[in-house]
Amino acid sequence: MTDIHAQDLATRYIALWVEPDVESRRRAIQELWVEGGAHILQPPQEIREIAAGLGFDSTTLQAHGYDELDVRVTRSYERFVAPGQFTFQARDGAVRLHGVVKFNWEMVPVGGGEAVGGGLEVLVLDESGRIITDYMFPGI
């Protein structure tokens, strides 16, 4: 496997989610993920509870391929970053074990202060160090 530094990958990954330029975001997606790569999100508790009430035993939200990843990242950017109140940042302590990188991230006010959200990211990489599957577990 390509020599991947876990914290550098975490920083590049988070930079994608706060990138204002549409073309730069698309380019970063293509650099970070393999062509058929996936982002799999464990939805917030309230969504899981609603789904359970509708009879769904298991709930995951998924984006596959560059186009769906682009939509996912863009909508997150538009909702959380573009209004100017919040930004995302990788926390220190990213680790890699063979082809898996794990790190925590947080959503913080742009002007500073305590995190208002965050989560755990687990990235499964191919031999070249690109993301095959990205598992996101929101919550602090």
PDB file of N, CA and C in Angstrom, residues 60-113:
ATOM      1  N   THR A  60     -29.356   3.044   7.076  1.00  0.00           N
ATOM      2  CA  THR A  60     -28.104   3.689   6.691  1.00  0.00           C
ATOM      3  C   THR A  60     -28.406   4.579   5.500  1.00  0.00           C
ATOM      4  N   LEU A  61     -27.654   5.644   5.384  1.00  0.00           N
ATOM      5  CA  LEU A  61     -27.745   6.535   4.235  1.00  0.00           C
ATOM      6  C   LEU A  61     -26.471   6.331   3.436  1.00  0.00           C
ATOM      7  N   GLN A  62     -26.609   6.199   2.109  1.00  0.00           N
ATOM      8  CA  GLN A  62     -25.447   5.851   1.300  1.00  0.00           C
ATOM      9  C   GLN A  62     -25.357   6.704   0.046  1.00  0.00           C
ATOM     10  N   ALA A  63     -24.126   7.021  -0.324  1.00  0.00           N
ATOM     11  CA  ALA A  63     -23.829   7.681  -1.601  1.00  0.00           C
ATOM     12  C   ALA A  63     -22.743   6.847  -2.273  1.00  0.00           C
ATOM     13  N   HIS A  64     -22.974   6.493  -3.546  1.00  0.00           N
ATOM     14  CA  HIS A  64     -22.030   5.660  -4.295  1.00  0.00           C
ATOM     15  C   HIS A  64     -21.621   6.367  -5.572  1.00  0.00           C
ATOM     16  N   GLY A  65     -20.333   6.402  -5.861  1.00  0.00           N
ATOM     17  CA  GLY A  65     -19.826   6.998  -7.088  1.00  0.00           C
ATOM     18  C   GLY A  65     -19.656   8.498  -6.966  1.00  0.00           C
ATOM     19  N   TYR A  66     -18.894   9.048  -7.900  1.00  0.00           N
ATOM     20  CA  TYR A  66     -18.541  10.468  -7.843  1.00  0.00           C
ATOM     21  C   TYR A  66     -19.747  11.397  -7.837  1.00  0.00           C
ATOM     22  N   ASP A  67     -20.751  11.121  -8.651  1.00  0.00           N
ATOM     23  CA  ASP A  67     -21.898  12.033  -8.727  1.00  0.00           C
ATOM     24  C   ASP A  67     -22.659  12.086  -7.406  1.00  0.00           C
ATOM     25  N   GLU A  68     -22.940  10.924  -6.814  1.00  0.00           N
ATOM     26  CA  GLU A  68     -23.659  10.905  -5.538  1.00  0.00           C
ATOM     27  C   GLU A  68     -22.811  11.483  -4.409  1.00  0.00           C
ATOM     28  N   LEU A  69     -21.515  11.199  -4.428  1.00  0.00           N
ATOM     29  CA  LEU A  69     -20.628  11.789  -3.421  1.00  0.00           C
ATOM     30  C   LEU A  69     -20.619  13.304  -3.533  1.00  0.00           C
ATOM     31  N   ASP A  70     -20.607  13.802  -4.755  1.00  0.00           N
ATOM     32  CA  ASP A  70     -20.627  15.244  -4.987  1.00  0.00           C
ATOM     33  C   ASP A  70     -21.895  15.865  -4.410  1.00  0.00           C
ATOM     34  N   VAL A  71     -23.030  15.238  -4.640  1.00  0.00           N
ATOM     35  CA  VAL A  71     -24.297  15.738  -4.093  1.00  0.00           C
ATOM     36  C   VAL A  71     -24.242  15.735  -2.573  1.00  0.00           C
ATOM     37  N   ARG A  72     -23.768  14.652  -1.984  1.00  0.00           N
ATOM     38  CA  ARG A  72     -23.696  14.529  -0.520  1.00  0.00           C
ATOM     39  C   ARG A  72     -22.817  15.608   0.092  1.00  0.00           C
ATOM     40  N   VAL A  73     -21.615  15.781  -0.445  1.00  0.00           N
ATOM     41  CA  VAL A  73     -20.686  16.775   0.092  1.00  0.00           C
ATOM     42  C   VAL A  73     -21.232  18.191  -0.118  1.00  0.00           C
ATOM     43  N   THR A  74     -21.779  18.454  -1.291  1.00  0.00           N
ATOM     44  CA  THR A  74     -22.315  19.783  -1.590  1.00  0.00           C
ATOM     45  C   THR A  74     -23.463  20.147  -0.662  1.00  0.00           C
ATOM     46  N   ARG A  75     -24.368  19.216  -0.431  1.00  0.00           N
ATOM     47  CA  ARG A  75     -25.508  19.511   0.463  1.00  0.00           C
ATOM     48  C   ARG A  75     -25.050  19.742   1.895  1.00  0.00           C
ATOM     49  N   SER A  76     -24.066  18.980   2.341  1.00  0.00           N
ATOM     50  CA  SER A  76     -23.519  19.197   3.676  1.00  0.00           C
ATOM     51  C   SER A  76     -22.877  20.579   3.757  1.00  0.00           C
ATOM     52  N   TYR A  77     -22.099  20.925   2.734  1.00  0.00           N
ATOM     53  CA  TYR A  77     -21.467  22.247   2.692  1.00  0.00           C
ATOM     54  C   TYR A  77     -22.525  23.351   2.748  1.00  0.00           C
ATOM     55  N   GLU A  78     -23.552  23.231   1.921  1.00  0.00           N
ATOM     56  CA  GLU A  78     -24.598  24.255   1.854  1.00  0.00           C
ATOM     57  C   GLU A  78     -25.347  24.401   3.172  1.00  0.00           C
ATOM     58  N   ARG A  79     -25.564  23.299   3.858  1.00  0.00           N
ATOM     59  CA  ARG A  79     -26.330  23.339   5.105  1.00  0.00           C
ATOM     60  C   ARG A  79     -25.514  23.835   6.285  1.00  0.00           C
ATOM     61  N   PHE A  80     -24.279  23.372   6.402  1.00  0.00           N
ATOM     62  CA  PHE A  80     -23.516  23.645   7.618  1.00  0.00           C
ATOM     63  C   PHE A  80     -22.425  24.696   7.480  1.00  0.00           C
ATOM     64  N   VAL A  81     -21.788  24.804   6.312  1.00  0.00           N
ATOM     65  CA  VAL A  81     -20.615  25.661   6.174  1.00  0.00           C
ATOM     66  C   VAL A  81     -20.934  26.973   5.448  1.00  0.00           C
ATOM     67  N   ALA A  82     -21.646  26.904   4.337  1.00  0.00           N
ATOM     68  CA  ALA A  82     -21.908  28.095   3.509  1.00  0.00           C
ATOM     69  C   ALA A  82     -22.563  29.248   4.265  1.00  0.00           C
ATOM     70  N   PRO A  83     -23.490  28.993   5.204  1.00  0.00           N
ATOM     71  CA  PRO A  83     -24.085  30.125   5.932  1.00  0.00           C
ATOM     72  C   PRO A  83     -23.085  30.913   6.777  1.00  0.00           C
ATOM     73  N   GLY A  84     -21.889  30.356   6.997  1.00  0.00           N
ATOM     74  CA  GLY A  84     -20.832  31.097   7.687  1.00  0.00           C
ATOM     75  C   GLY A  84     -20.775  30.926   9.186  1.00  0.00           C
ATOM     76  N   GLN A  85     -21.625  30.083   9.755  1.00  0.00           N
ATOM     77  CA  GLN A  85     -21.609  29.908  11.206  1.00  0.00           C
ATOM     78  C   GLN A  85     -20.668  28.813  11.679  1.00  0.00           C
ATOM     79  N   PHE A  86     -20.508  27.738  10.875  1.00  0.00           N
ATOM     80  CA  PHE A  86     -19.756  26.576  11.327  1.00  0.00           C
ATOM     81  C   PHE A  86     -18.707  26.148  10.311  1.00  0.00           C
ATOM     82  N   THR A  87     -17.736  25.403  10.799  1.00  0.00           N
ATOM     83  CA  THR A  87     -16.751  24.746   9.958  1.00  0.00           C
ATOM     84  C   THR A  87     -16.459  23.377  10.562  1.00  0.00           C
ATOM     85  N   PHE A  88     -15.847  22.518   9.775  1.00  0.00           N
ATOM     86  CA  PHE A  88     -15.451  21.196  10.257  1.00  0.00           C
ATOM     87  C   PHE A  88     -13.941  21.167  10.423  1.00  0.00           C
ATOM     88  N   GLN A  89     -13.479  20.351  11.361  1.00  0.00           N
ATOM     89  CA  GLN A  89     -12.044  20.168  11.525  1.00  0.00           C
ATOM     90  C   GLN A  89     -11.763  18.757  12.014  1.00  0.00           C
ATOM     91  N   ALA A  90     -10.649  18.213  11.533  1.00  0.00           N
ATOM     92  CA  ALA A  90     -10.205  16.901  11.996  1.00  0.00           C
ATOM     93  C   ALA A  90      -9.557  17.077  13.365  1.00  0.00           C
ATOM     94  N   ARG A  91      -9.850  16.169  14.262  1.00  0.00           N
ATOM     95  CA  ARG A  91      -9.179  16.184  15.557  1.00  0.00           C
ATOM     96  C   ARG A  91      -7.845  15.456  15.418  1.00  0.00           C
ATOM     97  N   ASP A  92      -6.926  15.718  16.303  1.00  0.00           N
ATOM     98  CA  ASP A  92      -5.651  15.006  16.323  1.00  0.00           C
ATOM     99  C   ASP A  92      -5.899  13.544  16.694  1.00  0.00           C
ATOM    100  N   GLY A  93      -4.964  12.702  16.324  1.00  0.00           N
ATOM    101  CA  GLY A  93      -5.047  11.312  16.752  1.00  0.00           C
ATOM    102  C   GLY A  93      -5.512  10.331  15.688  1.00  0.00           C
ATOM    103  N   ALA A  94      -5.516  10.742  14.417  1.00  0.00           N
ATOM    104  CA  ALA A  94      -5.879   9.804  13.351  1.00  0.00           C
ATOM    105  C   ALA A  94      -4.890   8.640  13.363  1.00  0.00           C
ATOM    106  N   VAL A  95      -5.399   7.439  13.127  1.00  0.00           N
ATOM    107  CA  VAL A  95      -4.551   6.257  13.109  1.00  0.00           C
ATOM    108  C   VAL A  95      -4.858   5.411  11.878  1.00  0.00           C
ATOM    109  N   ARG A  96      -3.838   4.658  11.468  1.00  0.00           N
ATOM    110  CA  ARG A  96      -3.989   3.757  10.327  1.00  0.00           C
ATOM    111  C   ARG A  96      -3.549   2.362  10.734  1.00  0.00           C
ATOM    112  N   LEU A  97      -4.325   1.385  10.313  1.00  0.00           N
ATOM    113  CA  LEU A  97      -3.970  -0.016  10.492  1.00  0.00           C
ATOM    114  C   LEU A  97      -4.182  -0.674   9.138  1.00  0.00           C
ATOM    115  N   HIS A  98      -3.081  -1.015   8.484  1.00  0.00           N
ATOM    116  CA  HIS A  98      -3.111  -1.549   7.114  1.00  0.00           C
ATOM    117  C   HIS A  98      -3.918  -0.602   6.225  1.00  0.00           C
ATOM    118  N   GLY A  99      -5.010  -1.072   5.649  1.00  0.00           N
ATOM    119  CA  GLY A  99      -5.793  -0.268   4.724  1.00  0.00           C
ATOM    120  C   GLY A  99      -6.984   0.427   5.342  1.00  0.00           C
ATOM    121  N   VAL A 100      -6.929   0.689   6.646  1.00  0.00           N
ATOM    122  CA  VAL A 100      -8.040   1.355   7.334  1.00  0.00           C
ATOM    123  C   VAL A 100      -7.494   2.558   8.102  1.00  0.00           C
ATOM    124  N   VAL A 101      -8.172   3.700   7.934  1.00  0.00           N
ATOM    125  CA  VAL A 101      -7.819   4.913   8.687  1.00  0.00           C
ATOM    126  C   VAL A 101      -9.028   5.317   9.511  1.00  0.00           C
ATOM    127  N   LYS A 102      -8.780   5.647  10.782  1.00  0.00           N
ATOM    128  CA  LYS A 102      -9.835   6.067  11.703  1.00  0.00           C
ATOM    129  C   LYS A 102      -9.465   7.420  12.286  1.00  0.00           C
ATOM    130  N   PHE A 103     -10.446   8.324  12.310  1.00  0.00           N
ATOM    131  CA  PHE A 103     -10.213   9.623  12.950  1.00  0.00           C
ATOM    132  C   PHE A 103     -11.539  10.223  13.393  1.00  0.00           C
ATOM    133  N   ASN A 104     -11.425  11.161  14.315  1.00  0.00           N
ATOM    134  CA  ASN A 104     -12.590  11.909  14.777  1.00  0.00           C
ATOM    135  C   ASN A 104     -12.545  13.308  14.179  1.00  0.00           C
ATOM    136  N   TRP A 105     -13.725  13.882  14.014  1.00  0.00           N
ATOM    137  CA  TRP A 105     -13.849  15.232  13.482  1.00  0.00           C
ATOM    138  C   TRP A 105     -14.893  15.962  14.313  1.00  0.00           C
ATOM    139  N   GLU A 106     -14.905  17.279  14.168  1.00  0.00           N
ATOM    140  CA  GLU A 106     -15.895  18.061  14.894  1.00  0.00           C
ATOM    141  C   GLU A 106     -16.359  19.249  14.074  1.00  0.00           C
ATOM    142  N   MET A 107     -17.581  19.688  14.365  1.00  0.00           N
ATOM    143  CA  MET A 107     -18.139  20.897  13.769  1.00  0.00           C
ATOM    144  C   MET A 107     -18.077  21.974  14.849  1.00  0.00           C
ATOM    145  N   VAL A 108     -17.398  23.069  14.524  1.00  0.00           N
ATOM    146  CA  VAL A 108     -17.173  24.130  15.501  1.00  0.00           C
ATOM    147  C   VAL A 108     -17.645  25.471  14.929  1.00  0.00           C
ATOM    148  N   PRO A 109     -18.011  26.408  15.820  1.00  0.00           N
ATOM    149  CA  PRO A 109     -18.360  27.748  15.339  1.00  0.00           C
ATOM    150  C   PRO A 109     -17.155  28.398  14.652  1.00  0.00           C
ATOM    151  N   VAL A 110     -17.404  29.129  13.586  1.00  0.00           N
ATOM    152  CA  VAL A 110     -16.336  29.788  12.836  1.00  0.00           C
ATOM    153  C   VAL A 110     -15.532  30.725  13.737  1.00  0.00           C
ATOM    154  N   GLY A 111     -16.181  31.413  14.647  1.00  0.00           N
ATOM    155  CA  GLY A 111     -15.500  32.349  15.533  1.00  0.00           C
ATOM    156  C   GLY A 111     -14.803  31.698  16.710  1.00  0.00           C
ATOM    157  N   GLY A 112     -14.825  30.370  16.781  1.00  0.00           N
ATOM    158  CA  GLY A 112     -14.209  29.671  17.898  1.00  0.00           C
ATOM    159  C   GLY A 112     -15.254  29.227  18.901  1.00  0.00           C
ATOM    160  N   GLY A 113     -14.848  28.401  19.798  1.00  0.00           N
ATOM    161  CA  GLY A 113     -15.753  27.898  20.824  1.00  0.00           C
ATOM    162  C   GLY A 113     -15.848  26.389  20.803  1.00  0.00           C
TER     163      GLY A 113
END
